[in-house]
PDB file of C-alpha atoms in Angstrom:
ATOM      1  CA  UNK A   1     -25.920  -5.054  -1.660  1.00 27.00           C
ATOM      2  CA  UNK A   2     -24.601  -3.610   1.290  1.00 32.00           C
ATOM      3  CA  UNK A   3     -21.644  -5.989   1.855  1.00 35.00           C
ATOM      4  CA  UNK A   4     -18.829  -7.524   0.081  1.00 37.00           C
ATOM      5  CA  UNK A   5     -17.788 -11.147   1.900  1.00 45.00           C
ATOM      6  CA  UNK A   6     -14.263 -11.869   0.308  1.00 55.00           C
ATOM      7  CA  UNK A   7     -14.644 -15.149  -1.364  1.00 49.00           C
ATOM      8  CA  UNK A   8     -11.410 -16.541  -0.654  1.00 47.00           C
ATOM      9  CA  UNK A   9     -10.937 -14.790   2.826  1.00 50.00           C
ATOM     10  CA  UNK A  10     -14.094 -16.517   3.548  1.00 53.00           C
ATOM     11  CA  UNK A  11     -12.593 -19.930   2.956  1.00 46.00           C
ATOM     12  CA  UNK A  12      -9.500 -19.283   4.666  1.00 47.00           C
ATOM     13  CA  UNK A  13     -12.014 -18.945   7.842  1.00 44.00           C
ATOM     14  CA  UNK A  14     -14.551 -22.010   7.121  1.00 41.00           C
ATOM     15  CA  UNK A  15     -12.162 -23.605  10.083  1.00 41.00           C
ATOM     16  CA  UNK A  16     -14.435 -21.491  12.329  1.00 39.00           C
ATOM     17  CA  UNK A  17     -17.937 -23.733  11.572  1.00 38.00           C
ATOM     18  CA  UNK A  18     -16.147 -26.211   9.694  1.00 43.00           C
ATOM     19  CA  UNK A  19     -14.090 -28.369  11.117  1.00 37.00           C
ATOM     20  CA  UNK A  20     -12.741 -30.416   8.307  1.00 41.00           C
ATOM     21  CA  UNK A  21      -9.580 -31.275   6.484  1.00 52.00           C
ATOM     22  CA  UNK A  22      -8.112 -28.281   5.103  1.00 64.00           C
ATOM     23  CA  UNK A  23      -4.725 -27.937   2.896  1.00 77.00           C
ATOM     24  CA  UNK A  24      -3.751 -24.526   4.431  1.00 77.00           C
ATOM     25  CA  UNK A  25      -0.231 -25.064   2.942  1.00 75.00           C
ATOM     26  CA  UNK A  26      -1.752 -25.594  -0.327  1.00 80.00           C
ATOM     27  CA  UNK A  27      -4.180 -22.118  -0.387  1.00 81.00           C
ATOM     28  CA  UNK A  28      -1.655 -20.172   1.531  1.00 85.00           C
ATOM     29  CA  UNK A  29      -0.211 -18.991  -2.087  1.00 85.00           C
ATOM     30  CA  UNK A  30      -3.812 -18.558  -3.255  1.00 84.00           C
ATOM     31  CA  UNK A  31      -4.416 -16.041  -0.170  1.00 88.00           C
ATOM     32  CA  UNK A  32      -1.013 -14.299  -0.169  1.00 92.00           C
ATOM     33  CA  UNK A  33      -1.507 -13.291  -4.017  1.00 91.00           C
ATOM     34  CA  UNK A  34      -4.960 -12.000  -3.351  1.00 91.00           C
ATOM     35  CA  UNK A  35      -3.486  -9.755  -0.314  1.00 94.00           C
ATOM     36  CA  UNK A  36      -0.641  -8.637  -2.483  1.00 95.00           C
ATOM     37  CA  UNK A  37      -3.152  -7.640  -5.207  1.00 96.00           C
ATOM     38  CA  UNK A  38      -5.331  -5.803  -2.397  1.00 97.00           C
ATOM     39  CA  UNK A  39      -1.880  -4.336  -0.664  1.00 97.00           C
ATOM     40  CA  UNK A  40      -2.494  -0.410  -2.365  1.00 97.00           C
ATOM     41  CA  UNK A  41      -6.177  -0.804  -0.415  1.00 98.00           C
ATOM     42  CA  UNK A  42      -4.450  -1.515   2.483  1.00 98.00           C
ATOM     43  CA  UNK A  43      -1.685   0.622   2.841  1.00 98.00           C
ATOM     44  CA  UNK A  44      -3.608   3.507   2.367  1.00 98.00           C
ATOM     45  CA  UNK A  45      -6.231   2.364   5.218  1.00 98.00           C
ATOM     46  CA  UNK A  46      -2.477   1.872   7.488  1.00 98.00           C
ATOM     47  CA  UNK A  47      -1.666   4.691   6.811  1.00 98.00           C
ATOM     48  CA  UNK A  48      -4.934   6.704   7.848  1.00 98.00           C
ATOM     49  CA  UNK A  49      -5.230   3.949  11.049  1.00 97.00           C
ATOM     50  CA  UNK A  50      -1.535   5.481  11.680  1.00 97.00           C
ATOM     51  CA  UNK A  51      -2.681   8.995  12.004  1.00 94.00           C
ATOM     52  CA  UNK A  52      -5.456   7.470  14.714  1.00 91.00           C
ATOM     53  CA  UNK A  53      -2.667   4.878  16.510  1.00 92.00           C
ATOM     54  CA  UNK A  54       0.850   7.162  16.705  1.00 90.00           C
ATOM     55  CA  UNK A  55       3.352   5.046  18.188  1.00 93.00           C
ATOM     56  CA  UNK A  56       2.176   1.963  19.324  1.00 97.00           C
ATOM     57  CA  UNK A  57       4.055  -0.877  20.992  1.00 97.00           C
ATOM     58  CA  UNK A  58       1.955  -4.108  20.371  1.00 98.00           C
ATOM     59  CA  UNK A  59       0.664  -4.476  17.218  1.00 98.00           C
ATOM     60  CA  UNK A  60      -2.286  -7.555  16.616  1.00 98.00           C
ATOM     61  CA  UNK A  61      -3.242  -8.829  13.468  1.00 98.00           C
ATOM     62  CA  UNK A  62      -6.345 -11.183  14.991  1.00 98.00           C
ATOM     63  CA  UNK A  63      -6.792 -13.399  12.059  1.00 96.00           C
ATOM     64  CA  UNK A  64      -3.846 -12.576  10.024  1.00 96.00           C
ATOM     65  CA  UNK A  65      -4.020 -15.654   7.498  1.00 94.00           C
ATOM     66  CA  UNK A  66      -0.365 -16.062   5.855  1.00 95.00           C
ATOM     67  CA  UNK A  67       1.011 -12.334   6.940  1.00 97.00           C
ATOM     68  CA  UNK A  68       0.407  -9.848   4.236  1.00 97.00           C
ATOM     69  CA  UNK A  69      -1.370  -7.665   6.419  1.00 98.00           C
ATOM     70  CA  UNK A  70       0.624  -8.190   9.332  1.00 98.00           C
ATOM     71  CA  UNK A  71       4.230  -7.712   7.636  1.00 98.00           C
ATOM     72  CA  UNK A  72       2.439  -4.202   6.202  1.00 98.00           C
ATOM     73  CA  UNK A  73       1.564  -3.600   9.700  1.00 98.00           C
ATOM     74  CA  UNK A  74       4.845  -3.759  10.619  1.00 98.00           C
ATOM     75  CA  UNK A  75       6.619  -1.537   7.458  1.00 97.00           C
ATOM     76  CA  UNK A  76       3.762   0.835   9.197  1.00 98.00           C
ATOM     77  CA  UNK A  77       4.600   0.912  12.127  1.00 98.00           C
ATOM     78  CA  UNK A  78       8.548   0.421  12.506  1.00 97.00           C
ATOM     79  CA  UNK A  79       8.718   1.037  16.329  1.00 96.00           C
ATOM     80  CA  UNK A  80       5.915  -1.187  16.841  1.00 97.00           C
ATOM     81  CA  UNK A  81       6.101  -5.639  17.852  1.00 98.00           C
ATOM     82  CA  UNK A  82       3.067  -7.173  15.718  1.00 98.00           C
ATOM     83  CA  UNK A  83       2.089 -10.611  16.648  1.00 98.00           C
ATOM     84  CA  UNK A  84      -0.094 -12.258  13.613  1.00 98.00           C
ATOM     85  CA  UNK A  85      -2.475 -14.370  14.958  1.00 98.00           C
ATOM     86  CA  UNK A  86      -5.008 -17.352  13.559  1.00 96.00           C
ATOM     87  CA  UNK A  87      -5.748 -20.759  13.743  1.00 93.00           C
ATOM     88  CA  UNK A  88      -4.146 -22.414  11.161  1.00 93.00           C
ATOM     89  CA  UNK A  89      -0.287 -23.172  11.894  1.00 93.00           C
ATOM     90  CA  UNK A  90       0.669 -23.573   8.354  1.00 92.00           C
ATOM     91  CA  UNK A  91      -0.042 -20.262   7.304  1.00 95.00           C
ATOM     92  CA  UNK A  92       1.717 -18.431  10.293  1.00 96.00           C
ATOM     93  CA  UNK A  93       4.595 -20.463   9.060  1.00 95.00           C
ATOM     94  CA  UNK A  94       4.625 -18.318   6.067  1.00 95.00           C
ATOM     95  CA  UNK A  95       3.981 -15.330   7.898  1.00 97.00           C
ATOM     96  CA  UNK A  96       7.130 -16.124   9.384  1.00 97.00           C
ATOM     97  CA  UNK A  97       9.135 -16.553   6.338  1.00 97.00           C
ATOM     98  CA  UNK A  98       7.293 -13.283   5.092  1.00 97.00           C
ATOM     99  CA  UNK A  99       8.459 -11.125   7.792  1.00 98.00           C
ATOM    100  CA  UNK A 100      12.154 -13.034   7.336  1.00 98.00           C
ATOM    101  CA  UNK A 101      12.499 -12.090   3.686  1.00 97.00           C
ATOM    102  CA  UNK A 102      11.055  -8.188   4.715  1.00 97.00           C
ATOM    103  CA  UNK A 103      13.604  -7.850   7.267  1.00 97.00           C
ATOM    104  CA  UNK A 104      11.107  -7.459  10.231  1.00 98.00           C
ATOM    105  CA  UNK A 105      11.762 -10.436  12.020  1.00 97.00           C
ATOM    106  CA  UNK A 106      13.233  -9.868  14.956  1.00 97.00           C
ATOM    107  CA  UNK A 107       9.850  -7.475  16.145  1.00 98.00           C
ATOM    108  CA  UNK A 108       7.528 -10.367  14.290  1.00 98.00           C
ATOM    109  CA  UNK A 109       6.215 -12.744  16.307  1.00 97.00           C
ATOM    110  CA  UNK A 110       2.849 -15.295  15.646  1.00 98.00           C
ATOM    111  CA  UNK A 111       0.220 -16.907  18.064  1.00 98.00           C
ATOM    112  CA  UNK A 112      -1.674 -19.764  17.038  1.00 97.00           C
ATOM    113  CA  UNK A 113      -5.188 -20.237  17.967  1.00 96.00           C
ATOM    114  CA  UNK A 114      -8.716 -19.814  17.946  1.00 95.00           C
ATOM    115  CA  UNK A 115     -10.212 -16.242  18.360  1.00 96.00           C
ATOM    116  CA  UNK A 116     -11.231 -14.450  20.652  1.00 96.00           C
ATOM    117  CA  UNK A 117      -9.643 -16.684  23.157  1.00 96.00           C
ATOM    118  CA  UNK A 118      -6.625 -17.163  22.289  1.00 97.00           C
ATOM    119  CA  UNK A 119      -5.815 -13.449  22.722  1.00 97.00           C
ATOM    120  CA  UNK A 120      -5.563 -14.270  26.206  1.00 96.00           C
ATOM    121  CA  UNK A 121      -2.327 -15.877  25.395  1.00 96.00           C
ATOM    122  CA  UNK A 122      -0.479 -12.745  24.258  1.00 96.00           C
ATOM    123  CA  UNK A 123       2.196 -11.118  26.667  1.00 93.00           C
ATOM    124  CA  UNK A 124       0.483  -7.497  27.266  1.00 95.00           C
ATOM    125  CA  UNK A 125      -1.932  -5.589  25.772  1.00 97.00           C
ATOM    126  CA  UNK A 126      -2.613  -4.360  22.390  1.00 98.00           C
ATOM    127  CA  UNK A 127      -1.886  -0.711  21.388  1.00 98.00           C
ATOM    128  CA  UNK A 128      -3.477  -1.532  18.023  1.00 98.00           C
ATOM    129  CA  UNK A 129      -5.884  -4.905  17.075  1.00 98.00           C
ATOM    130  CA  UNK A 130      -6.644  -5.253  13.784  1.00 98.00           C
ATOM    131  CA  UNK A 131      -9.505  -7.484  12.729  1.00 98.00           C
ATOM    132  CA  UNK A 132      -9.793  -8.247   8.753  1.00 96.00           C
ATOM    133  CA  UNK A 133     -12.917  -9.874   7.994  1.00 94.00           C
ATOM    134  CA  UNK A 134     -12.423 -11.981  11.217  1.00 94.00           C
ATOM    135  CA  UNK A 135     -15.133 -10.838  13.315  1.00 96.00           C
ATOM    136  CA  UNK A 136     -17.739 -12.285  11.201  1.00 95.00           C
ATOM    137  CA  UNK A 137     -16.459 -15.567  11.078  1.00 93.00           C
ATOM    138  CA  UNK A 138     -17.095 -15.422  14.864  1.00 96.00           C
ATOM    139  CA  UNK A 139     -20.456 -16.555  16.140  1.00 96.00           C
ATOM    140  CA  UNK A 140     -21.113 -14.001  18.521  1.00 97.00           C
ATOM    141  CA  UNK A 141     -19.809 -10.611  16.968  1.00 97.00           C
ATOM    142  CA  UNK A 142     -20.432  -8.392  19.873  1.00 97.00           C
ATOM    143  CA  UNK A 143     -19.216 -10.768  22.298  1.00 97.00           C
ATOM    144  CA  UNK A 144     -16.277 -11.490  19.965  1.00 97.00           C
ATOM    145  CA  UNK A 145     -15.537  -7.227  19.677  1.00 98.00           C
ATOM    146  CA  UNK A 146     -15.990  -7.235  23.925  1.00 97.00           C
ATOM    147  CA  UNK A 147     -13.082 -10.078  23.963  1.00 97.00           C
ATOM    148  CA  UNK A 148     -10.803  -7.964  21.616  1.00 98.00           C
ATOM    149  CA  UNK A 149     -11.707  -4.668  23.426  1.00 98.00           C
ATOM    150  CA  UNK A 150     -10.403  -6.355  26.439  1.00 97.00           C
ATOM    151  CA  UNK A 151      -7.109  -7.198  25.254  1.00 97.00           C
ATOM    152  CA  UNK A 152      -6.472  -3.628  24.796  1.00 98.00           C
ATOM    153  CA  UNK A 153      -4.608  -1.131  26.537  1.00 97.00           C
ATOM    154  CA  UNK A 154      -5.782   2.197  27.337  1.00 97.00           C
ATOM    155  CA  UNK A 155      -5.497   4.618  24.805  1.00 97.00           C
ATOM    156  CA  UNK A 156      -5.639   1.580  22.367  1.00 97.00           C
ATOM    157  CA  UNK A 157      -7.338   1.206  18.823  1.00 98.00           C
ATOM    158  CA  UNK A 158      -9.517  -1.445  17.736  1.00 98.00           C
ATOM    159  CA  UNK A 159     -10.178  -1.633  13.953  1.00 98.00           C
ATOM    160  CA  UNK A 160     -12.387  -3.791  12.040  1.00 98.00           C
ATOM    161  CA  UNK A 161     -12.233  -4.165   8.871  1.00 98.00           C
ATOM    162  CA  UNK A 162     -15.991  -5.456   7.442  1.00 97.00           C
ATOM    163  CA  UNK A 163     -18.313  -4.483   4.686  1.00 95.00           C
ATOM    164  CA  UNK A 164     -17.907  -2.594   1.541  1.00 95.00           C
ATOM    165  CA  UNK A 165     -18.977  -3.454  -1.760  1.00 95.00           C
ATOM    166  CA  UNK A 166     -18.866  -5.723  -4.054  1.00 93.00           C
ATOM    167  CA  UNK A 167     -15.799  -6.239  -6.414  1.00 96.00           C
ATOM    168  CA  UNK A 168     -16.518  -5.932 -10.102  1.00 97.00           C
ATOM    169  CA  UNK A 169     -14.151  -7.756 -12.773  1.00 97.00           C
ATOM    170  CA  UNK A 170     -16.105  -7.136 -16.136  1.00 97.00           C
ATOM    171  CA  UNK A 171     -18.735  -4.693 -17.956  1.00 97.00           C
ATOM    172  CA  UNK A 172     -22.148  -5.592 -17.195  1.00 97.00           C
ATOM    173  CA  UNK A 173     -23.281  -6.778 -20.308  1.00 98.00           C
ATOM    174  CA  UNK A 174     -19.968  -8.792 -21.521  1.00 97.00           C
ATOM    175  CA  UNK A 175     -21.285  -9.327 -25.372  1.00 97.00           C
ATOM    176  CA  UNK A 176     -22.415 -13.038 -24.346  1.00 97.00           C
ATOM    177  CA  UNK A 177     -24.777 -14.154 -21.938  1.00 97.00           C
ATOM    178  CA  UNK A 178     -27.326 -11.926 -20.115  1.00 97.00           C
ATOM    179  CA  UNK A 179     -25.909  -9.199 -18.507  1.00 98.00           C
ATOM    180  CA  UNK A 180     -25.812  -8.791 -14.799  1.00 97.00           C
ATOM    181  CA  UNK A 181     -24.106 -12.350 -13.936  1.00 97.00           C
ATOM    182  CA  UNK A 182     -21.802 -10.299 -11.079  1.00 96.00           C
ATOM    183  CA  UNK A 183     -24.676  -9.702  -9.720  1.00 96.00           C
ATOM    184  CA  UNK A 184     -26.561 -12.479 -10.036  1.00 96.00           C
ATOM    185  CA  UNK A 185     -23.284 -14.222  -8.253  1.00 96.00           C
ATOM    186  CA  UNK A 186     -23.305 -11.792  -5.157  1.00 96.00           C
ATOM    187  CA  UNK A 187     -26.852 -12.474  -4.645  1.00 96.00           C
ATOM    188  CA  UNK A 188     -25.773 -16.330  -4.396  1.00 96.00           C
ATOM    189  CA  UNK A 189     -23.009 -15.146  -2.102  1.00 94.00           C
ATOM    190  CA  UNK A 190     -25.455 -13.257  -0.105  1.00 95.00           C
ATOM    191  CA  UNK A 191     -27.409 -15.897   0.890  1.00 95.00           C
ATOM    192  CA  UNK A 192     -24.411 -18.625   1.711  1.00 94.00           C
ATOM    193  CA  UNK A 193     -22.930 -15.809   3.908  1.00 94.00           C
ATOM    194  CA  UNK A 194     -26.049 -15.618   5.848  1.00 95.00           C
ATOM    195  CA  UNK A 195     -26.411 -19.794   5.843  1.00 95.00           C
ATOM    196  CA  UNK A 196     -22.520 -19.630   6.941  1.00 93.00           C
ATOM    197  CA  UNK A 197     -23.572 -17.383   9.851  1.00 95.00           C
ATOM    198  CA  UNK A 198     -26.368 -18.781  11.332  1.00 95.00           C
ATOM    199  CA  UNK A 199     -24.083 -22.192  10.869  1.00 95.00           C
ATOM    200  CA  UNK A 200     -21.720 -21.013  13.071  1.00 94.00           C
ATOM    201  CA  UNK A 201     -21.387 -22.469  16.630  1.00 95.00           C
ATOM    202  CA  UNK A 202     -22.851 -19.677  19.062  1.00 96.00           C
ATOM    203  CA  UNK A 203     -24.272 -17.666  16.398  1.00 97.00           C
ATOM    204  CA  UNK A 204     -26.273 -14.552  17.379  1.00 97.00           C
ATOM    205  CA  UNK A 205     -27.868 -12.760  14.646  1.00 96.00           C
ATOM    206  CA  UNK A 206     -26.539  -9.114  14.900  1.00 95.00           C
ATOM    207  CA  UNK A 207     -27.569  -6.056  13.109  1.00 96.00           C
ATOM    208  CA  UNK A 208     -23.831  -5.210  11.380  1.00 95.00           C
ATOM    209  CA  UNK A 209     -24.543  -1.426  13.019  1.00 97.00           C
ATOM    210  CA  UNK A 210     -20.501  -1.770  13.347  1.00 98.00           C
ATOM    211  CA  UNK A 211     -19.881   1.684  14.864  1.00 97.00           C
ATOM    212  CA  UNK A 212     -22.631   0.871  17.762  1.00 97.00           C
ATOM    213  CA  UNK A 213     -20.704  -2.325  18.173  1.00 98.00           C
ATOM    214  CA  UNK A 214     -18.126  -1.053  18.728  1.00 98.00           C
ATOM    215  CA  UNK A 215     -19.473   1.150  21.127  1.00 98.00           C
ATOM    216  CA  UNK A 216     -21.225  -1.765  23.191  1.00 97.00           C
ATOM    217  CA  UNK A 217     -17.929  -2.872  23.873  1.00 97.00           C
ATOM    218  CA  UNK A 218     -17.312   0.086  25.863  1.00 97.00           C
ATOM    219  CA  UNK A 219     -14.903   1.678  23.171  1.00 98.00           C
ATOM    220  CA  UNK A 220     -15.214   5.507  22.440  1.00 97.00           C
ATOM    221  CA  UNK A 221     -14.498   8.062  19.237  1.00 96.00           C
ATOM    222  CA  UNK A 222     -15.644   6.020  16.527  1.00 96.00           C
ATOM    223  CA  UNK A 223     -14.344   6.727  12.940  1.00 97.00           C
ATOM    224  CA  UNK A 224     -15.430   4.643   9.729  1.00 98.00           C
ATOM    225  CA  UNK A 225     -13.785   5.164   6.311  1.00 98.00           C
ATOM    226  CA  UNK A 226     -13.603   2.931   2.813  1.00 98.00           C
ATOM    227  CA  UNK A 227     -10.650   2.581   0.884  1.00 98.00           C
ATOM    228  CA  UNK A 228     -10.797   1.687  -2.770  1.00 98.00           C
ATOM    229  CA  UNK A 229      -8.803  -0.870  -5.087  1.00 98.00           C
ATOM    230  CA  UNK A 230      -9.299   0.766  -8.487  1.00 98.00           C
ATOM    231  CA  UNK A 231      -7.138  -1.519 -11.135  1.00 98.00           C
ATOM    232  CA  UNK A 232      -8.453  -0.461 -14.266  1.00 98.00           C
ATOM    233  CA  UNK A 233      -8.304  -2.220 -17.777  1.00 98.00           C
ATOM    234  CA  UNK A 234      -6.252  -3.452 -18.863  1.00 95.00           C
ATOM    235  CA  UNK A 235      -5.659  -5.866 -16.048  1.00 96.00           C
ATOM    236  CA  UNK A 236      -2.580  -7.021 -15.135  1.00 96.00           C
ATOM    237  CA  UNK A 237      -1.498 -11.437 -15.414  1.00 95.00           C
ATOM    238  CA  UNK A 238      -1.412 -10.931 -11.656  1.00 95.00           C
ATOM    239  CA  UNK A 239      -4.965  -9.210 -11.744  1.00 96.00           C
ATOM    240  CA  UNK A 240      -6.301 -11.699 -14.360  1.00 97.00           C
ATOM    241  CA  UNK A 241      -4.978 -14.654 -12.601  1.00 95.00           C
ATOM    242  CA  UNK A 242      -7.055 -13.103  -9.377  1.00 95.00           C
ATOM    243  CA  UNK A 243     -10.270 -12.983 -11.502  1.00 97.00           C
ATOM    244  CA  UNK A 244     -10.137 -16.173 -12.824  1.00 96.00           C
ATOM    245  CA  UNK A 245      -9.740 -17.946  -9.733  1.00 94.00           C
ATOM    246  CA  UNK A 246     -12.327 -15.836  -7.806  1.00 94.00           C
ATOM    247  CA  UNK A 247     -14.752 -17.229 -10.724  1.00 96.00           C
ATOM    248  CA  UNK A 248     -13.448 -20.221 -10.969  1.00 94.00           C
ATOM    249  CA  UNK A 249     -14.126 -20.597  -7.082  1.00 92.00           C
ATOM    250  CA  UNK A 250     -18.046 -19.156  -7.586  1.00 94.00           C
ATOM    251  CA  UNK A 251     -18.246 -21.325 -10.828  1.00 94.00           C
ATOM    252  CA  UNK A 252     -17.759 -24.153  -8.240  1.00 93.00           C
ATOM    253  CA  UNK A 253     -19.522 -23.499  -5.418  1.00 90.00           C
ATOM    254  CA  UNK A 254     -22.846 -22.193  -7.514  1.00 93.00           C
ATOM    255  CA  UNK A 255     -22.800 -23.730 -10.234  1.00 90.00           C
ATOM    256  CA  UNK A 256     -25.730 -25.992  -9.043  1.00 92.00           C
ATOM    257  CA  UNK A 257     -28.003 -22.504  -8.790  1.00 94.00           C
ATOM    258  CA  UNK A 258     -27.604 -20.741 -12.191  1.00 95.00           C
ATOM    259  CA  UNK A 259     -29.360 -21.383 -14.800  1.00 95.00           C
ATOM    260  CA  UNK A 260     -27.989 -23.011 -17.970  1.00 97.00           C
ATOM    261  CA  UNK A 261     -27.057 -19.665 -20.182  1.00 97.00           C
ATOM    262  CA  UNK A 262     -25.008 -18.222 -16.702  1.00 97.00           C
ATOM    263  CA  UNK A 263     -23.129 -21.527 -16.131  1.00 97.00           C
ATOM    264  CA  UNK A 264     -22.314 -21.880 -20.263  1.00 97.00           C
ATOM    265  CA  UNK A 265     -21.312 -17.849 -19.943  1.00 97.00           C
ATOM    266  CA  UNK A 266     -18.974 -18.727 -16.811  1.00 97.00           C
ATOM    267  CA  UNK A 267     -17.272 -21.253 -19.120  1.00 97.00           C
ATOM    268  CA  UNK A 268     -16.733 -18.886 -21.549  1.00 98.00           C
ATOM    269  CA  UNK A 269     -15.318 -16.718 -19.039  1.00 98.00           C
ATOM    270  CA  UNK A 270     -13.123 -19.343 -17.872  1.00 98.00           C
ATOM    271  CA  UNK A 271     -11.681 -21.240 -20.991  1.00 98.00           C
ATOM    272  CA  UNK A 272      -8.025 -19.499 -22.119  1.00 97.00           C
ATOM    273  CA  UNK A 273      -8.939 -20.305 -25.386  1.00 97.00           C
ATOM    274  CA  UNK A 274     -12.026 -18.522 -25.574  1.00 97.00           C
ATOM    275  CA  UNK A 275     -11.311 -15.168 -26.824  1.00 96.00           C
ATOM    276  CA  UNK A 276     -13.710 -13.926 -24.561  1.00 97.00           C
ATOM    277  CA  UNK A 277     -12.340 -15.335 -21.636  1.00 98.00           C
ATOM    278  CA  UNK A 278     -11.087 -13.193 -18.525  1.00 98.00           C
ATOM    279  CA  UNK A 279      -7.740 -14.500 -19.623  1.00 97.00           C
ATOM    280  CA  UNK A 280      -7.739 -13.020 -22.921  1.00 97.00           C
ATOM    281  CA  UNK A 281     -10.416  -9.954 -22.832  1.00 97.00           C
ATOM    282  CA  UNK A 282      -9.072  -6.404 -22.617  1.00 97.00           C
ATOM    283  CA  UNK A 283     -11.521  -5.281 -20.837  1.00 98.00           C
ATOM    284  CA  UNK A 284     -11.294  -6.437 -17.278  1.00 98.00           C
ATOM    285  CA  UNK A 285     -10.561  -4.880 -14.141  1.00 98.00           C
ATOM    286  CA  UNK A 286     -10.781  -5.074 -10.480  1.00 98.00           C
ATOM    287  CA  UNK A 287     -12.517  -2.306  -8.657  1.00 98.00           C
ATOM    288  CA  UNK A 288     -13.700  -2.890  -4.710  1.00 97.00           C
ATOM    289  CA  UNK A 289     -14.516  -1.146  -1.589  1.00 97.00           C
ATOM    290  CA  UNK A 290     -13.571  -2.187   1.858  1.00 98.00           C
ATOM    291  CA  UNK A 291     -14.841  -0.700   5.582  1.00 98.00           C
ATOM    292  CA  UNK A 292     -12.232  -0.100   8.316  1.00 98.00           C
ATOM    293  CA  UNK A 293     -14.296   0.725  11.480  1.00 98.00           C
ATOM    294  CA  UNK A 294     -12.695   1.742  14.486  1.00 98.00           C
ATOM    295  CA  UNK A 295     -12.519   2.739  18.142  1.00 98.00           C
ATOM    296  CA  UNK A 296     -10.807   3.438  21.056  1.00 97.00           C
ATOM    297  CA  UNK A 297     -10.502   2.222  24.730  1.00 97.00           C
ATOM    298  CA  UNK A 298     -10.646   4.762  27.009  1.00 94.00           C
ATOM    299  CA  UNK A 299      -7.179   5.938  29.004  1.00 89.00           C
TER     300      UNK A 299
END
């Protein structure tokens, strides 16, 4: 597979095509302990964005969800404003409260709103715009990367953060079941993420050539790296806890497409009295791969 499409970030961004009732206050915690888990993958790919981006004065988190990222933009950069922005007020009030308890405050700020547009609200341009598996929640993606491109000053960096691989929680063959069921699951995943897409209002179907997208939107020096979350076994109660809910989550939402033995193993997985359950097995892990693309707008 060439991607990995973050289950739960992909919720947090359903708002985009799906415009339903959605307790935001009650999956902000759900979304902020995921981030924290996932804050070594990100720090390093700050800190390599902060050899690209020296000093810069507006910091944008476009699609910041409750302000992991952004508050770690902000340790990162300690000269620099950041603004988190994203449509669901709720979880920019615990950005907030985040950047409160860090001490960042008074260079914090939030914008609430639907992307691209709402960019057009900020104060001045962006130095830096960080995108985290925003962009494709966005219909059109290279109409979406033009709009962010624009809100930049010169000199400025946009980074996207999109694709990867997979994340892997257990052995392949977990001494139950038929091996393979992580894989079985991302091929489910796979095709909702491309139903999700062509769902979307606007949606133009893009090949995810992410450096040449960047590139259409008139941005220059492209540079792609991965960064890795490597958590080995034994996990952690905080890594556990991440597993079990991610499976939980796929458990739910594919349940109706596996076949009888995958669903039974998946309960298995899931039961905390099963001795073989993610909450009691010493052998899983978290291990994942995430993209940062980015570019910069010419001076």
């Amino acid at each position: 597979m060439a991607h990995e499409h973050d289950h739960e970030h992909d919720q947090h961004h359903h708002r985009h095509h799906d415009h339903g009732d959605i307790d935001w206050a009650g999956m902000a915690p759900l979304l902020e302990s995921q981030a924290e888990l996932y804050a070594p993958l990100y720090e390093r790919a700050l800190a390599w964005l902060a050899r690209q981006q020296t000093d810069p004065g507006l910091v944008v988190d476009a699609g910041s969800g409750p302000g992991v990222v952004s508050c770690l933009l902000a340790e990162t950069f300690p000269g620099a404003r950041v603004v988190a922005v994203d449509g669901a007020e709720p979880l920019l009030e615990r950005a907030r409260a985040r950047a409160e308890r860090l001490g960042v405050a008074d260079r914090f700020g939030t914008l609430a709103g639907e992307l691209p547009g709402v960019l057009g609200d900020l104060d001045y341009p962006a130095d830096l715009l960080w995108a985290g598996r925003s962009v494709h929640h966005l219909g059109d993606q290279r109409a979406a990367l033009a709009a962010f491109a624009g809100r930049l000053a010169p000199g400025g960096t946009l980074a996207v953060l999109e694709g990867g691989l997979p994340a892997r929680f257990l052995p392949r063959d977990l001494g139950f079941g038929r091996p393979g069921l992580q894989a079985r699951l991302d091929a489910l995943h796979e095709e909702w993420f491309a139903q999700m897409r062509a769902g979307l209002p606007g949606s133009v179907a893009e090949t995810e050539d992410w450096p040449a997208l960047l590139a259409a939107a008139g941005l220059g020096h492209p540079h792609s790296r991965s960064f890795l979350l490597d958590l080995p076994a034994p996990a952690t109660g905080r890594a556990r806890a991440h597993v079990a809910a991610t499976l939980s989550r796929l458990r739910d939402s594919f349940g109706d497409h596996l076949d009888a033995g995958d669903r039974a193993t998946l309960d298995r997985l899931l039961d905390p009295d099963d001795e073989g359950s993610v909450h009691r097995r010493p052998d899983v892990f978290v291990l994942a791969a995430h993209t940062v693309h980015t570019a910069t707008k010419s001076l």
